[in-house]
PDB file of C-alpha atoms in Angstrom:
ATOM      1  CA  ARG T   1     -41.844 -40.819 -29.408  1.00  0.00           C
ATOM      2  CA  LYS T   2     -39.609 -43.085 -27.358  1.00  0.00           C
ATOM      3  CA  GLU T   3     -35.933 -43.394 -28.855  1.00  0.00           C
ATOM      4  CA  VAL T   4     -36.178 -47.132 -28.615  1.00  0.00           C
ATOM      5  CA  GLU T   5     -39.298 -48.949 -28.758  1.00  0.00           C
ATOM      6  CA  GLN T   6     -40.031 -52.648 -28.187  1.00  0.00           C
ATOM      7  CA  ASP T   7     -43.011 -54.795 -28.128  1.00  0.00           C
ATOM      8  CA  PRO T   8     -43.504 -55.233 -24.468  1.00  0.00           C
ATOM      9  CA  GLY T   9     -45.155 -58.649 -24.700  1.00  0.00           C
ATOM     10  CA  PRO T  10     -45.579 -60.964 -22.777  1.00  0.00           C
ATOM     11  CA  PHE T  11     -44.437 -63.562 -24.926  1.00  0.00           C
ATOM     12  CA  ASN T  12     -45.624 -66.959 -23.632  1.00  0.00           C
ATOM     13  CA  VAL T  13     -44.238 -69.924 -25.524  1.00  0.00           C
ATOM     14  CA  PRO T  14     -43.633 -73.542 -24.949  1.00  0.00           C
ATOM     15  CA  GLU T  15     -40.300 -75.194 -24.486  1.00  0.00           C
ATOM     16  CA  GLY T  16     -38.697 -75.884 -27.985  1.00  0.00           C
ATOM     17  CA  ALA T  17     -40.500 -73.014 -29.698  1.00  0.00           C
ATOM     18  CA  THR T  18     -38.782 -70.410 -31.839  1.00  0.00           C
ATOM     19  CA  VAL T  19     -39.642 -66.982 -30.792  1.00  0.00           C
ATOM     20  CA  ALA T  20     -38.809 -63.464 -32.460  1.00  0.00           C
ATOM     21  CA  PHE T  21     -38.508 -59.910 -30.610  1.00  0.00           C
ATOM     22  CA  ASN T  22     -38.547 -56.580 -32.620  1.00  0.00           C
ATOM     23  CA  CYS T  23     -37.076 -53.281 -31.919  1.00  0.00           C
ATOM     24  CA  THR T  24     -37.130 -49.984 -33.812  1.00  0.00           C
ATOM     25  CA  TYR T  25     -35.029 -47.000 -33.049  1.00  0.00           C
ATOM     26  CA  SER T  26     -35.515 -43.217 -33.824  1.00  0.00           C
ATOM     27  CA  ASN T  27     -31.894 -41.823 -34.179  1.00  0.00           C
ATOM     28  CA  SER T  28     -30.480 -42.711 -37.461  1.00  0.00           C
ATOM     29  CA  ALA T  29     -27.006 -41.685 -36.034  1.00  0.00           C
ATOM     30  CA  SER T  30     -26.961 -44.663 -33.803  1.00  0.00           C
ATOM     31  CA  GLN T  31     -23.766 -46.490 -34.066  1.00  0.00           C
ATOM     32  CA  SER T  32     -23.931 -49.656 -32.367  1.00  0.00           C
ATOM     33  CA  PHE T  33     -26.635 -52.069 -31.158  1.00  0.00           C
ATOM     34  CA  PHE T  34     -27.217 -54.838 -28.403  1.00  0.00           C
ATOM     35  CA  TRP T  35     -29.596 -57.130 -26.701  1.00  0.00           C
ATOM     36  CA  TYR T  36     -29.519 -57.072 -22.959  1.00  0.00           C
ATOM     37  CA  ARG T  37     -31.174 -59.739 -20.733  1.00  0.00           C
ATOM     38  CA  GLN T  38     -32.710 -59.017 -17.364  1.00  0.00           C
ATOM     39  CA  ASP T  39     -34.010 -61.639 -14.980  1.00  0.00           C
ATOM     40  CA  CYS T  40     -36.697 -60.761 -12.549  1.00  0.00           C
ATOM     41  CA  ARG T  41     -35.283 -58.395  -9.882  1.00  0.00           C
ATOM     42  CA  LYS T  42     -31.671 -58.466 -11.267  1.00  0.00           C
ATOM     43  CA  GLU T  43     -29.774 -56.050 -13.080  1.00  0.00           C
ATOM     44  CA  PRO T  44     -29.574 -56.101 -16.866  1.00  0.00           C
ATOM     45  CA  LYS T  45     -26.777 -58.196 -18.380  1.00  0.00           C
ATOM     46  CA  LEU T  46     -25.194 -58.121 -22.007  1.00  0.00           C
ATOM     47  CA  LEU T  47     -26.731 -61.014 -24.007  1.00  0.00           C
ATOM     48  CA  MET T  48     -25.159 -60.334 -27.356  1.00  0.00           C
ATOM     49  CA  SER T  49     -23.861 -57.328 -29.722  1.00  0.00           C
ATOM     50  CA  VAL T  50     -25.857 -56.830 -33.045  1.00  0.00           C
ATOM     51  CA  TYR T  51     -23.764 -56.547 -36.145  1.00  0.00           C
ATOM     52  CA  SER T  52     -24.697 -55.280 -39.435  1.00  0.00           C
ATOM     53  CA  SER T  53     -24.211 -58.376 -41.155  1.00  0.00           C
ATOM     54  CA  GLY T  54     -26.369 -60.312 -38.473  1.00  0.00           C
ATOM     55  CA  ASN T  55     -24.746 -62.590 -36.016  1.00  0.00           C
ATOM     56  CA  GLU T  56     -25.679 -65.667 -34.306  1.00  0.00           C
ATOM     57  CA  ASP T  57     -24.488 -67.157 -30.758  1.00  0.00           C
ATOM     58  CA  GLY T  58     -25.874 -70.595 -30.286  1.00  0.00           C
ATOM     59  CA  ARG T  59     -29.609 -70.512 -30.187  1.00  0.00           C
ATOM     60  CA  PHE T  60     -29.760 -66.780 -30.456  1.00  0.00           C
ATOM     61  CA  THR T  61     -29.647 -64.797 -33.704  1.00  0.00           C
ATOM     62  CA  ALA T  62     -29.617 -61.025 -34.035  1.00  0.00           C
ATOM     63  CA  GLN T  63     -30.351 -59.002 -37.235  1.00  0.00           C
ATOM     64  CA  LEU T  64     -29.878 -55.198 -37.886  1.00  0.00           C
ATOM     65  CA  ASN T  65     -31.492 -53.271 -40.674  1.00  0.00           C
ATOM     66  CA  ARG T  66     -29.900 -49.904 -40.491  1.00  0.00           C
ATOM     67  CA  ALA T  67     -32.250 -48.458 -43.415  1.00  0.00           C
ATOM     68  CA  SER T  68     -35.539 -49.320 -41.562  1.00  0.00           C
ATOM     69  CA  GLN T  69     -33.865 -48.608 -38.096  1.00  0.00           C
ATOM     70  CA  TYR T  70     -34.981 -52.238 -36.950  1.00  0.00           C
ATOM     71  CA  ILE T  71     -33.233 -54.833 -34.625  1.00  0.00           C
ATOM     72  CA  SER T  72     -34.303 -58.250 -34.037  1.00  0.00           C
ATOM     73  CA  LEU T  73     -33.541 -61.188 -31.761  1.00  0.00           C
ATOM     74  CA  LEU T  74     -34.388 -64.749 -32.764  1.00  0.00           C
ATOM     75  CA  ILE T  75     -34.380 -67.522 -30.098  1.00  0.00           C
ATOM     76  CA  ARG T  76     -34.665 -71.116 -31.360  1.00  0.00           C
ATOM     77  CA  ASP T  77     -35.346 -74.082 -29.312  1.00  0.00           C
ATOM     78  CA  SER T  78     -36.364 -72.003 -26.254  1.00  0.00           C
ATOM     79  CA  LYS T  79     -35.444 -73.201 -22.979  1.00  0.00           C
ATOM     80  CA  LEU T  80     -37.192 -72.601 -19.451  1.00  0.00           C
ATOM     81  CA  SER T  81     -34.195 -70.530 -18.555  1.00  0.00           C
ATOM     82  CA  ASP T  82     -34.799 -68.049 -21.368  1.00  0.00           C
ATOM     83  CA  SER T  83     -37.525 -66.757 -19.450  1.00  0.00           C
ATOM     84  CA  ALA T  84     -36.602 -63.044 -18.693  1.00  0.00           C
ATOM     85  CA  THR T  85     -36.904 -59.534 -20.269  1.00  0.00           C
ATOM     86  CA  TYR T  86     -34.898 -58.802 -23.307  1.00  0.00           C
ATOM     87  CA  LEU T  87     -33.822 -55.225 -23.636  1.00  0.00           C
ATOM     88  CA  CYS T  88     -32.752 -53.618 -26.976  1.00  0.00           C
ATOM     89  CA  VAL T  89     -30.034 -51.074 -26.623  1.00  0.00           C
ATOM     90  CA  VAL T  90     -29.005 -48.492 -29.037  1.00  0.00           C
ATOM     91  CA  ASN T  91     -25.520 -46.614 -28.620  1.00  0.00           C
ATOM     92  CA  ARG T  92     -24.476 -43.284 -29.995  1.00  0.00           C
ATOM     93  CA  ASN T  93     -21.093 -41.785 -28.882  1.00  0.00           C
ATOM     94  CA  ASN T  94     -21.367 -44.032 -25.914  1.00  0.00           C
ATOM     95  CA  ASP T  95     -24.767 -42.732 -24.851  1.00  0.00           C
ATOM     96  CA  MET T  96     -26.797 -45.947 -24.369  1.00  0.00           C
ATOM     97  CA  ARG T  97     -30.508 -45.963 -24.695  1.00  0.00           C
ATOM     98  CA  PHE T  98     -32.539 -48.667 -23.624  1.00  0.00           C
ATOM     99  CA  GLY T  99     -35.909 -49.916 -24.751  1.00  0.00           C
ATOM    100  CA  ALA T 100     -38.669 -50.939 -22.177  1.00  0.00           C
ATOM    101  CA  GLY T 101     -37.918 -54.499 -22.805  1.00  0.00           C
ATOM    102  CA  THR T 102     -39.806 -57.599 -24.053  1.00  0.00           C
ATOM    103  CA  ARG T 103     -40.913 -60.163 -21.464  1.00  0.00           C
ATOM    104  CA  LEU T 104     -40.645 -63.738 -22.455  1.00  0.00           C
ATOM    105  CA  THR T 105     -41.820 -66.737 -20.635  1.00  0.00           C
ATOM    106  CA  VAL T 106     -41.054 -70.280 -21.594  1.00  0.00           C
ATOM    107  CA  LYS T 107     -43.425 -72.567 -20.133  1.00  0.00           C
ATOM    108  CA  PRO T 108     -43.071 -76.549 -19.837  1.00  0.00           C
TER     109      PRO T 108
ATOM    110  CA  GLY J   1     -12.292 -58.421 -10.147  1.00  0.00           C
ATOM    111  CA  ALA J   2     -14.944 -56.367  -8.289  1.00  0.00           C
ATOM    112  CA  GLY J   3     -18.005 -55.481 -10.468  1.00  0.00           C
ATOM    113  CA  VAL J   4     -20.083 -52.175  -9.998  1.00  0.00           C
ATOM    114  CA  SER J   5     -21.256 -51.755  -6.429  1.00  0.00           C
ATOM    115  CA  GLN J   6     -24.071 -49.450  -5.087  1.00  0.00           C
ATOM    116  CA  SER J   7     -25.303 -48.480  -1.810  1.00  0.00           C
ATOM    117  CA  PRO J   8     -27.577 -48.642   0.011  1.00  0.00           C
ATOM    118  CA  SER J   9     -29.292 -51.771  -1.413  1.00  0.00           C
ATOM    119  CA  ASN J  10     -32.570 -50.614  -0.113  1.00  0.00           C
ATOM    120  CA  LYS J  11     -33.678 -47.029   1.115  1.00  0.00           C
ATOM    121  CA  VAL J  12     -36.965 -46.188   2.698  1.00  0.00           C
ATOM    122  CA  THR J  13     -37.625 -42.570   3.202  1.00  0.00           C
ATOM    123  CA  GLU J  14     -40.283 -40.167   3.851  1.00  0.00           C
ATOM    124  CA  LYS J  15     -41.735 -37.953   1.290  1.00  0.00           C
ATOM    125  CA  GLY J  16     -39.982 -34.461   1.298  1.00  0.00           C
ATOM    126  CA  LYS J  17     -36.622 -35.906   2.609  1.00  0.00           C
ATOM    127  CA  ASP J  18     -33.364 -35.872   0.608  1.00  0.00           C
ATOM    128  CA  VAL J  19     -31.560 -39.078  -0.155  1.00  0.00           C
ATOM    129  CA  GLU J  20     -28.045 -39.900  -1.718  1.00  0.00           C
ATOM    130  CA  LEU J  21     -27.278 -43.056  -3.494  1.00  0.00           C
ATOM    131  CA  ARG J  22     -23.928 -44.186  -4.233  1.00  0.00           C
ATOM    132  CA  CYS J  23     -22.182 -46.002  -7.176  1.00  0.00           C
ATOM    133  CA  ASP J  24     -18.743 -47.396  -7.262  1.00  0.00           C
ATOM    134  CA  PRO J  25     -17.700 -48.282 -10.894  1.00  0.00           C
ATOM    135  CA  ILE J  26     -15.507 -50.843 -11.964  1.00  0.00           C
ATOM    136  CA  SER J  27     -11.836 -49.658 -11.787  1.00  0.00           C
ATOM    137  CA  GLY J  28     -10.702 -48.089 -15.037  1.00  0.00           C
ATOM    138  CA  HIS J  29     -14.161 -47.707 -16.330  1.00  0.00           C
ATOM    139  CA  THR J  30     -14.354 -44.060 -17.664  1.00  0.00           C
ATOM    140  CA  ALA J  31     -18.082 -44.013 -18.567  1.00  0.00           C
ATOM    141  CA  LEU J  32     -20.711 -43.839 -15.777  1.00  0.00           C
ATOM    142  CA  TYR J  33     -24.441 -44.039 -16.334  1.00  0.00           C
ATOM    143  CA  TRP J  34     -27.554 -43.687 -13.858  1.00  0.00           C
ATOM    144  CA  TYR J  35     -30.999 -45.210 -14.841  1.00  0.00           C
ATOM    145  CA  ARG J  36     -34.111 -45.729 -12.804  1.00  0.00           C
ATOM    146  CA  GLN J  37     -36.530 -48.671 -13.247  1.00  0.00           C
ATOM    147  CA  SER J  38     -40.165 -48.469 -12.088  1.00  0.00           C
ATOM    148  CA  LEU J  39     -41.913 -51.730 -11.255  1.00  0.00           C
ATOM    149  CA  GLY J  40     -42.427 -53.576 -14.814  1.00  0.00           C
ATOM    150  CA  GLN J  41     -40.766 -50.935 -16.659  1.00  0.00           C
ATOM    151  CA  GLY J  42     -37.719 -50.367 -18.830  1.00  0.00           C
ATOM    152  CA  LEU J  43     -34.667 -48.540 -17.918  1.00  0.00           C
ATOM    153  CA  GLU J  44     -35.182 -44.632 -17.820  1.00  0.00           C
ATOM    154  CA  PHE J  45     -31.808 -42.943 -18.631  1.00  0.00           C
ATOM    155  CA  LEU J  46     -31.014 -40.377 -16.047  1.00  0.00           C
ATOM    156  CA  ILE J  47     -27.619 -39.056 -16.540  1.00  0.00           C
ATOM    157  CA  TYR J  48     -24.155 -40.153 -18.246  1.00  0.00           C
ATOM    158  CA  PHE J  49     -20.535 -39.238 -17.148  1.00  0.00           C
ATOM    159  CA  GLN J  50     -17.661 -39.764 -19.678  1.00  0.00           C
ATOM    160  CA  GLY J  51     -14.215 -39.077 -18.551  1.00  0.00           C
ATOM    161  CA  ASN J  52     -13.686 -35.238 -17.988  1.00  0.00           C
ATOM    162  CA  SER J  53     -16.230 -34.254 -20.192  1.00  0.00           C
ATOM    163  CA  ALA J  54     -19.574 -32.416 -19.001  1.00  0.00           C
ATOM    164  CA  PRO J  55     -22.078 -34.828 -17.934  1.00  0.00           C
ATOM    165  CA  ASP J  56     -25.371 -35.457 -20.228  1.00  0.00           C
ATOM    166  CA  LYS J  57     -28.037 -34.428 -17.893  1.00  0.00           C
ATOM    167  CA  SER J  58     -30.664 -34.748 -20.385  1.00  0.00           C
ATOM    168  CA  GLY J  59     -32.405 -37.317 -18.718  1.00  0.00           C
ATOM    169  CA  LEU J  60     -32.990 -35.963 -15.208  1.00  0.00           C
ATOM    170  CA  PRO J  61     -36.657 -35.725 -14.740  1.00  0.00           C
ATOM    171  CA  SER J  62     -36.511 -32.470 -12.533  1.00  0.00           C
ATOM    172  CA  ASP J  63     -34.025 -30.143 -10.807  1.00  0.00           C
ATOM    173  CA  ARG J  64     -34.630 -32.191  -7.596  1.00  0.00           C
ATOM    174  CA  PHE J  65     -32.195 -34.530  -9.269  1.00  0.00           C
ATOM    175  CA  SER J  66     -28.471 -34.190  -9.371  1.00  0.00           C
ATOM    176  CA  ALA J  67     -25.439 -36.164  -9.612  1.00  0.00           C
ATOM    177  CA  GLU J  68     -21.718 -35.945  -9.349  1.00  0.00           C
ATOM    178  CA  ARG J  69     -18.799 -38.086 -10.302  1.00  0.00           C
ATOM    179  CA  THR J  70     -15.638 -37.238  -7.964  1.00  0.00           C
ATOM    180  CA  GLY J  71     -12.133 -37.904  -9.314  1.00  0.00           C
ATOM    181  CA  GLY J  72     -13.558 -39.713 -12.296  1.00  0.00           C
ATOM    182  CA  SER J  73     -14.735 -42.791 -10.083  1.00  0.00           C
ATOM    183  CA  VAL J  74     -17.502 -42.752  -7.418  1.00  0.00           C
ATOM    184  CA  SER J  75     -20.729 -41.039  -8.235  1.00  0.00           C
ATOM    185  CA  THR J  76     -23.404 -39.812  -6.188  1.00  0.00           C
ATOM    186  CA  LEU J  77     -27.104 -39.330  -7.369  1.00  0.00           C
ATOM    187  CA  THR J  78     -28.995 -36.967  -5.009  1.00  0.00           C
ATOM    188  CA  ILE J  79     -32.840 -36.591  -4.948  1.00  0.00           C
ATOM    189  CA  GLN J  80     -33.908 -33.494  -2.910  1.00  0.00           C
ATOM    190  CA  ARG J  81     -37.541 -33.415  -1.427  1.00  0.00           C
ATOM    191  CA  THR J  82     -38.392 -36.809  -2.653  1.00  0.00           C
ATOM    192  CA  GLN J  83     -41.812 -37.494  -3.920  1.00  0.00           C
ATOM    193  CA  GLN J  84     -43.792 -40.801  -3.943  1.00  0.00           C
ATOM    194  CA  GLU J  85     -43.306 -41.080  -7.669  1.00  0.00           C
ATOM    195  CA  ASP J  86     -39.434 -41.260  -7.341  1.00  0.00           C
ATOM    196  CA  SER J  87     -39.936 -44.690  -5.967  1.00  0.00           C
ATOM    197  CA  ALA J  88     -37.946 -47.056  -8.071  1.00  0.00           C
ATOM    198  CA  VAL J  89     -34.935 -49.124  -8.548  1.00  0.00           C
ATOM    199  CA  TYR J  90     -31.992 -46.843  -9.306  1.00  0.00           C
ATOM    200  CA  LEU J  91     -29.411 -48.645 -11.545  1.00  0.00           C
ATOM    201  CA  CYS J  92     -25.926 -47.594 -12.032  1.00  0.00           C
ATOM    202  CA  ALA J  93     -23.653 -48.969 -14.933  1.00  0.00           C
ATOM    203  CA  SER J  94     -20.207 -48.502 -15.986  1.00  0.00           C
ATOM    204  CA  SER J  95     -18.165 -49.171 -19.379  1.00  0.00           C
ATOM    205  CA  LEU J  96     -14.729 -49.030 -20.776  1.00  0.00           C
ATOM    206  CA  VAL J  97     -14.660 -46.948 -23.848  1.00  0.00           C
ATOM    207  CA  VAL J  98     -12.675 -48.416 -26.513  1.00  0.00           C
ATOM    208  CA  GLY J  99     -13.119 -46.267 -29.572  1.00  0.00           C
ATOM    209  CA  GLN J 100     -16.653 -46.337 -31.026  1.00  0.00           C
ATOM    210  CA  GLY J 101     -19.165 -49.178 -30.684  1.00  0.00           C
ATOM    211  CA  TYR J 102     -17.380 -51.425 -28.087  1.00  0.00           C
ATOM    212  CA  ASN J 103     -19.124 -50.065 -24.691  1.00  0.00           C
ATOM    213  CA  GLU J 104     -20.466 -53.213 -22.869  1.00  0.00           C
ATOM    214  CA  GLN J 105     -22.254 -51.780 -19.902  1.00  0.00           C
ATOM    215  CA  PHE J 106     -21.926 -53.569 -16.344  1.00  0.00           C
ATOM    216  CA  PHE J 107     -24.492 -53.001 -14.046  1.00  0.00           C
ATOM    217  CA  GLY J 108     -24.697 -52.925 -10.160  1.00  0.00           C
ATOM    218  CA  PRO J 109     -27.465 -54.530  -8.313  1.00  0.00           C
ATOM    219  CA  GLY J 110     -29.312 -51.236  -7.900  1.00  0.00           C
ATOM    220  CA  THR J 111     -30.813 -49.314  -5.012  1.00  0.00           C
ATOM    221  CA  ARG J 112     -34.419 -49.825  -4.479  1.00  0.00           C
ATOM    222  CA  LEU J 113     -35.827 -46.375  -3.316  1.00  0.00           C
ATOM    223  CA  THR J 114     -39.397 -46.457  -1.547  1.00  0.00           C
ATOM    224  CA  VAL J 115     -40.793 -43.029  -0.709  1.00  0.00           C
ATOM    225  CA  LEU J 116     -43.551 -43.289   1.734  1.00  0.00           C
TER     226      LEU J 116
END
């Protein structure tokens, strides 16, 4: 079983749609959690951290459920520029493990 | 300031040859990671260096892979006797470790390795 699992998608949504990505992790000792974004043929970049109480950054909302070892990312009012692969990242003692990513395509 | 740099950006080699990939992390970052990413796949963890601690080599796929980090800065990933399945983008990332939990990784542009 992979340490971090994500639905690979692809998710194809129209502009303005709300889309949610899920991620599960296997190591209960994991300490911190992140979502990274990777554009085609580019390196990953941090999108947002995920806090236990849930957190929001503009149109993006991240949630963490430690009991279920589950992380989510919600994108509201999606834009064409949101098209990318979204990587779930789990950290334990600065050892970062990435999910395989969920591909999102936002269409006009 | 300068970000993470990697060289070469592209490397084409013949099966059986050795290759060296270089990573220059952000100055002052104590943690350095190597990943590889095959076409359309996620990041596969290879190795992790943190300060002067012994590296976590648990992700290296075979003994043909090795990595060094000299002086706590530049790192070299070496692949011996390359095979076609080694073809991938090799990504390096560094992070500034500040306690637990704050460790945004900054990635280099990667080295695209093609083994013919």
